Each structure stands twice: as structure tokens, then as C-alpha cells.
Amino acid sequence: MKPRTPMVGRKVIVKGGVYHITQRAPGRELLFLENRDYLKFLSLLKKMKKEFNLSIICFSLLPNHLHIFLKIKEVNLDKAMKNLFQSYAQYFNTKYQRKGHVFCGVYRASFCDRDDYLITASLYIHLNAYKAKLTESPFNYKWHSLDVYVKGVKTTFIDKGLVLNTLDFNLEKAKKIYRKLIEEACDIECESLIENKYALKSFYGKLLDRFKEKTISKVTSFVPVFELEEQIKKFVSKERVFAIEEKSALRYLIEQLRSRGFSVSEIASKLDYNRCHVYSLLSNKTV
């Protein structure tokens, strides 16, 4: 069975949902002509975050398109995006004494419901400028949020914890792991999500293949969330685990989930087991 991949298609707006937003300029037009345009958009993004009670996970602004990864706390995504894009369009048209559309139609929003998509989408977004050959290194690009993830940036409106906490609850360790993931993913070919709405699926598959090859695992020395998701699938709804090897693998999986902050109840829900079953495995009892 093929691994389940991130959702694309029509917008599914839910309270507490996490979304990958993309928007672009029409044709060969540009969204940003100078540094002050980027700064203005970031100012509006920060204002929108506060006004609509959103969490901005990461972003990347390119000359002709943009990516925003965010979490909504209310069912107000459309209102928030309308406010953001209309405000910037008004600024842009006034400044450059122009009329017409600044953005190309309705924004796209891909719904995220899994930890491995959190990492996939954030890596894709932070690699976007590098893949577009706008910078020689993803770490040198000015108009994305990667510095917040790999450096000691203290004052920011970016909520990096949602992604970094899936890697390690020690922030400094998580930053080092994330840097390694970026470095390893630099040579993974990825298409433009603006041109192909399934580009992130393709990137996810290639990233998953890299994990299976153990290349990234060796570099980061941790069990990646991608592998945990695959292991969870093997045990979901399995009524009994008889083989000693299987019990050991299941116990290790539970320990890995516990180390990432999941409660016993949450783990039981993920595996579709009862809590006693999980407690028994953790205490090394025969199940």
C-alpha cells in the first residue's frame, strides 16, 4: 500500500486546522519590486496574525509568489487571507500608481493533519528560494523564516515550536536536526507547487525515500517522524502482537512517541489500542 500523502484540493476549513497557503502574481507580473515591499507584506502578515488570532509557522516570499504555513484557532481563514491580500494589493497599486489585480485569483490552501506533513511543508517552503535559484544557499535568503528555525532569533512573530517540537523538545537539539534536514534535502528535486498542485506530494515521496535509505537518519541520529508514522500503520488496530520481535518493535515505537511528549491516552488513540495495553507494554509485561 502506498504511503498516505498530504492533502491537496478544495479547502477544508476547520477550527485548529493547519494550512499551507500559496498565492502568486498574474502571468509574469511581480509581487515585490523592492525590499520595502517585502517589509510591508511582513508587517501586514504580523498584523493579520494578531487580528485573526493565528499562528504563523513559517513563510517564504519570492518575487512572483509566496508561501505561508499557518494554524487557525477559529474558522476564519478566508477572512484572514482576504484581509491580508486585499491590504497588500491596495498598498501595491497605490505605491506604483497602477490598477488591476495584484494576485492571481483565489489563494490555495492545503490542509495538514499529520506531523510528517508539518516537517515536509516547512522544508519545502524554506527550500523554495534555493530551488528557484534565487540564492546560493537556503541559509542566506533574506525573505523567509529559516533563520528562526536554525539560529538564535529571540524576537519573532513566527511560531516555530509546532515543527521543532516534533523533532526534539530540546530547542537547541531540534534546531540542529532541522538544519541537517535542510542540508540533506537540498539535492532532492522538487517541482513548483505554484505550477503543479501535486508537487508537495512528490517532494514528500522523495523525502520519505531518503529516510528509508537511512541517509538522513544517520545524519540526524534520531528516529524521524516519517518512520514513526509508517510504524504506526503496521500496528493500528492489531488485536494481538505475539512475536517477541513485534512486541519489542511496538514497545520501542511507544517509547519514541512518549519521548516526543505524547500521553499514554494519545498513543492509545493513535494505535487504536486501549490504555491498559499501552501501559502493559511500557512496563514490559506480557500482553
PDB file of C-alpha atoms in Angstrom, residues 46-162:
ATOM      1  CA  LYS A  46       2.204  40.202  11.554  1.00  0.00           C
ATOM      2  CA  LYS A  47      -0.857  42.437  11.913  1.00  0.00           C
ATOM      3  CA  MET A  48      -3.121  39.727  10.464  1.00  0.00           C
ATOM      4  CA  LYS A  49      -1.713  37.142  12.885  1.00  0.00           C
ATOM      5  CA  LYS A  50      -2.704  39.302  15.835  1.00  0.00           C
ATOM      6  CA  GLU A  51      -6.063  40.468  14.488  1.00  0.00           C
ATOM      7  CA  PHE A  52      -7.280  36.996  13.494  1.00  0.00           C
ATOM      8  CA  ASN A  53      -5.564  35.052  16.304  1.00  0.00           C
ATOM      9  CA  LEU A  54      -3.423  32.875  14.007  1.00  0.00           C
ATOM     10  CA  SER A  55      -0.120  31.068  14.457  1.00  0.00           C
ATOM     11  CA  ILE A  56       2.359  31.704  11.636  1.00  0.00           C
ATOM     12  CA  ILE A  57       4.538  28.593  11.436  1.00  0.00           C
ATOM     13  CA  CYS A  58       6.799  29.690   8.580  1.00  0.00           C
ATOM     14  CA  PHE A  59       6.801  31.640   5.322  1.00  0.00           C
ATOM     15  CA  SER A  60       8.740  32.313   2.138  1.00  0.00           C
ATOM     16  CA  LEU A  61       8.312  35.377  -0.066  1.00  0.00           C
ATOM     17  CA  LEU A  62       9.599  35.181  -3.641  1.00  0.00           C
ATOM     18  CA  PRO A  63       9.406  37.893  -6.314  1.00  0.00           C
ATOM     19  CA  ASN A  64       6.340  36.420  -8.040  1.00  0.00           C
ATOM     20  CA  HIS A  65       4.755  34.123  -5.448  1.00  0.00           C
ATOM     21  CA  LEU A  66       4.623  33.310  -1.744  1.00  0.00           C
ATOM     22  CA  HIS A  67       4.095  30.538   0.785  1.00  0.00           C
ATOM     23  CA  ILE A  68       2.591  30.889   4.262  1.00  0.00           C
ATOM     24  CA  PHE A  69       2.248  27.972   6.686  1.00  0.00           C
ATOM     25  CA  LEU A  70      -0.187  28.751   9.495  1.00  0.00           C
ATOM     26  CA  LYS A  71      -2.584  27.424  12.103  1.00  0.00           C
ATOM     27  CA  ILE A  72      -6.035  28.909  12.671  1.00  0.00           C
ATOM     28  CA  LYS A  73      -7.725  28.907  16.074  1.00  0.00           C
ATOM     29  CA  GLU A  74     -11.130  29.905  14.695  1.00  0.00           C
ATOM     30  CA  VAL A  75     -12.895  29.191  11.391  1.00  0.00           C
ATOM     31  CA  ASN A  76     -11.679  32.463   9.876  1.00  0.00           C
ATOM     32  CA  LEU A  77      -9.094  31.503   7.256  1.00  0.00           C
ATOM     33  CA  ASP A  78     -10.922  33.075   4.305  1.00  0.00           C
ATOM     34  CA  LYS A  79     -11.483  36.343   6.160  1.00  0.00           C
ATOM     35  CA  ALA A  80      -7.842  36.480   7.260  1.00  0.00           C
ATOM     36  CA  MET A  81      -6.492  35.821   3.767  1.00  0.00           C
ATOM     37  CA  LYS A  82      -8.898  38.323   2.206  1.00  0.00           C
ATOM     38  CA  ASN A  83      -7.726  40.943   4.686  1.00  0.00           C
ATOM     39  CA  LEU A  84      -4.045  40.212   4.041  1.00  0.00           C
ATOM     40  CA  PHE A  85      -4.109  40.071   0.256  1.00  0.00           C
ATOM     41  CA  GLN A  86      -6.507  42.980  -0.219  1.00  0.00           C
ATOM     42  CA  SER A  87      -4.451  45.175   2.123  1.00  0.00           C
ATOM     43  CA  TYR A  88      -1.246  44.412   0.249  1.00  0.00           C
ATOM     44  CA  ALA A  89      -2.899  44.864  -3.162  1.00  0.00           C
ATOM     45  CA  GLN A  90      -4.172  48.290  -2.111  1.00  0.00           C
ATOM     46  CA  TYR A  91      -0.678  49.268  -0.906  1.00  0.00           C
ATOM     47  CA  PHE A  92       0.977  47.947  -4.081  1.00  0.00           C
ATOM     48  CA  ASN A  93      -1.422  49.624  -6.522  1.00  0.00           C
ATOM     49  CA  THR A  94      -1.270  52.943  -4.679  1.00  0.00           C
ATOM     50  CA  LYS A  95       2.511  52.939  -4.437  1.00  0.00           C
ATOM     51  CA  TYR A  96       3.112  52.086  -8.086  1.00  0.00           C
ATOM     52  CA  GLN A  97       0.118  54.062  -9.416  1.00  0.00           C
ATOM     53  CA  ARG A  98      -1.392  51.058 -11.125  1.00  0.00           C
ATOM     54  CA  LYS A  99      -4.785  49.384 -11.430  1.00  0.00           C
ATOM     55  CA  GLY A 100      -5.836  45.782 -11.766  1.00  0.00           C
ATOM     56  CA  HIS A 101      -5.168  42.524  -9.976  1.00  0.00           C
ATOM     57  CA  VAL A 102      -2.028  42.098  -7.892  1.00  0.00           C
ATOM     58  CA  PHE A 103      -2.728  38.428  -7.111  1.00  0.00           C
ATOM     59  CA  CYS A 104      -3.808  35.635  -9.438  1.00  0.00           C
ATOM     60  CA  GLY A 105      -7.288  34.689  -8.276  1.00  0.00           C
ATOM     61  CA  VAL A 106      -8.145  32.775  -5.112  1.00  0.00           C
ATOM     62  CA  TYR A 107      -5.345  31.548  -2.847  1.00  0.00           C
ATOM     63  CA  ARG A 108      -4.647  27.824  -2.470  1.00  0.00           C
ATOM     64  CA  ALA A 109      -4.804  26.165   0.938  1.00  0.00           C
ATOM     65  CA  SER A 110      -3.644  22.597   1.609  1.00  0.00           C
ATOM     66  CA  PHE A 111      -4.881  21.122   4.889  1.00  0.00           C
ATOM     67  CA  CYS A 112      -2.310  19.465   7.162  1.00  0.00           C
ATOM     68  CA  ASP A 113      -3.359  16.758   9.609  1.00  0.00           C
ATOM     69  CA  ARG A 114      -0.106  14.910  10.348  1.00  0.00           C
ATOM     70  CA  ASP A 115       3.280  15.597  11.932  1.00  0.00           C
ATOM     71  CA  ASP A 116       5.233  14.380   8.910  1.00  0.00           C
ATOM     72  CA  TYR A 117       3.418  16.920   6.743  1.00  0.00           C
ATOM     73  CA  LEU A 118       4.430  19.672   9.184  1.00  0.00           C
ATOM     74  CA  ILE A 119       8.065  18.856   8.512  1.00  0.00           C
ATOM     75  CA  THR A 120       7.585  18.240   4.782  1.00  0.00           C
ATOM     76  CA  ALA A 121       5.774  21.527   4.165  1.00  0.00           C
ATOM     77  CA  SER A 122       8.189  23.588   6.260  1.00  0.00           C
ATOM     78  CA  LEU A 123      11.226  22.094   4.498  1.00  0.00           C
ATOM     79  CA  TYR A 124       9.632  22.676   1.099  1.00  0.00           C
ATOM     80  CA  ILE A 125       8.829  26.290   1.973  1.00  0.00           C
ATOM     81  CA  HIS A 126      12.297  27.036   3.326  1.00  0.00           C
ATOM     82  CA  LEU A 127      13.954  25.442   0.280  1.00  0.00           C
ATOM     83  CA  ASN A 128      11.766  27.294  -2.203  1.00  0.00           C
ATOM     84  CA  ALA A 129      14.061  30.246  -2.896  1.00  0.00           C
ATOM     85  CA  TYR A 130      17.071  27.934  -3.204  1.00  0.00           C
ATOM     86  CA  LYS A 131      15.257  25.669  -5.665  1.00  0.00           C
ATOM     87  CA  ALA A 132      14.247  28.759  -7.650  1.00  0.00           C
ATOM     88  CA  LYS A 133      17.957  29.687  -7.834  1.00  0.00           C
ATOM     89  CA  LEU A 134      17.423  32.975  -6.031  1.00  0.00           C
ATOM     90  CA  THR A 135      20.189  32.194  -3.555  1.00  0.00           C
ATOM     91  CA  GLU A 136      23.315  30.037  -3.452  1.00  0.00           C
ATOM     92  CA  SER A 137      22.319  28.678  -0.046  1.00  0.00           C
ATOM     93  CA  PRO A 138      18.913  28.375   1.640  1.00  0.00           C
ATOM     94  CA  PHE A 139      20.545  29.779   4.776  1.00  0.00           C
ATOM     95  CA  ASN A 140      21.376  33.068   3.038  1.00  0.00           C
ATOM     96  CA  TYR A 141      17.951  34.036   1.713  1.00  0.00           C
ATOM     97  CA  LYS A 142      16.519  37.128   3.369  1.00  0.00           C
ATOM     98  CA  TRP A 143      12.786  36.784   2.840  1.00  0.00           C
ATOM     99  CA  HIS A 144      11.867  33.538   4.547  1.00  0.00           C
ATOM    100  CA  SER A 145      11.715  32.321   8.146  1.00  0.00           C
ATOM    101  CA  LEU A 146      14.540  29.758   8.138  1.00  0.00           C
ATOM    102  CA  ASP A 147      16.749  31.816  10.474  1.00  0.00           C
ATOM    103  CA  VAL A 148      14.142  31.375  13.205  1.00  0.00           C
ATOM    104  CA  TYR A 149      14.492  27.593  12.859  1.00  0.00           C
ATOM    105  CA  VAL A 150      18.273  27.294  12.817  1.00  0.00           C
ATOM    106  CA  LYS A 151      19.640  30.370  14.607  1.00  0.00           C
ATOM    107  CA  GLY A 152      19.157  32.096  17.945  1.00  0.00           C
ATOM    108  CA  VAL A 153      16.458  34.538  16.837  1.00  0.00           C
ATOM    109  CA  LYS A 154      14.694  35.616  20.031  1.00  0.00           C
ATOM    110  CA  THR A 155      12.173  38.228  18.860  1.00  0.00           C
ATOM    111  CA  THR A 156       9.855  36.952  16.160  1.00  0.00           C
ATOM    112  CA  PHE A 157       6.174  36.514  15.328  1.00  0.00           C
ATOM    113  CA  ILE A 158       6.898  33.025  13.941  1.00  0.00           C
ATOM    114  CA  ASP A 159       5.621  30.058  15.984  1.00  0.00           C
ATOM    115  CA  LYS A 160       8.398  27.564  15.302  1.00  0.00           C
ATOM    116  CA  GLY A 161       7.532  25.179  18.127  1.00  0.00           C
ATOM    117  CA  LEU A 162       4.858  23.279  16.225  1.00  0.00           C
TER     118      LEU A 162
END
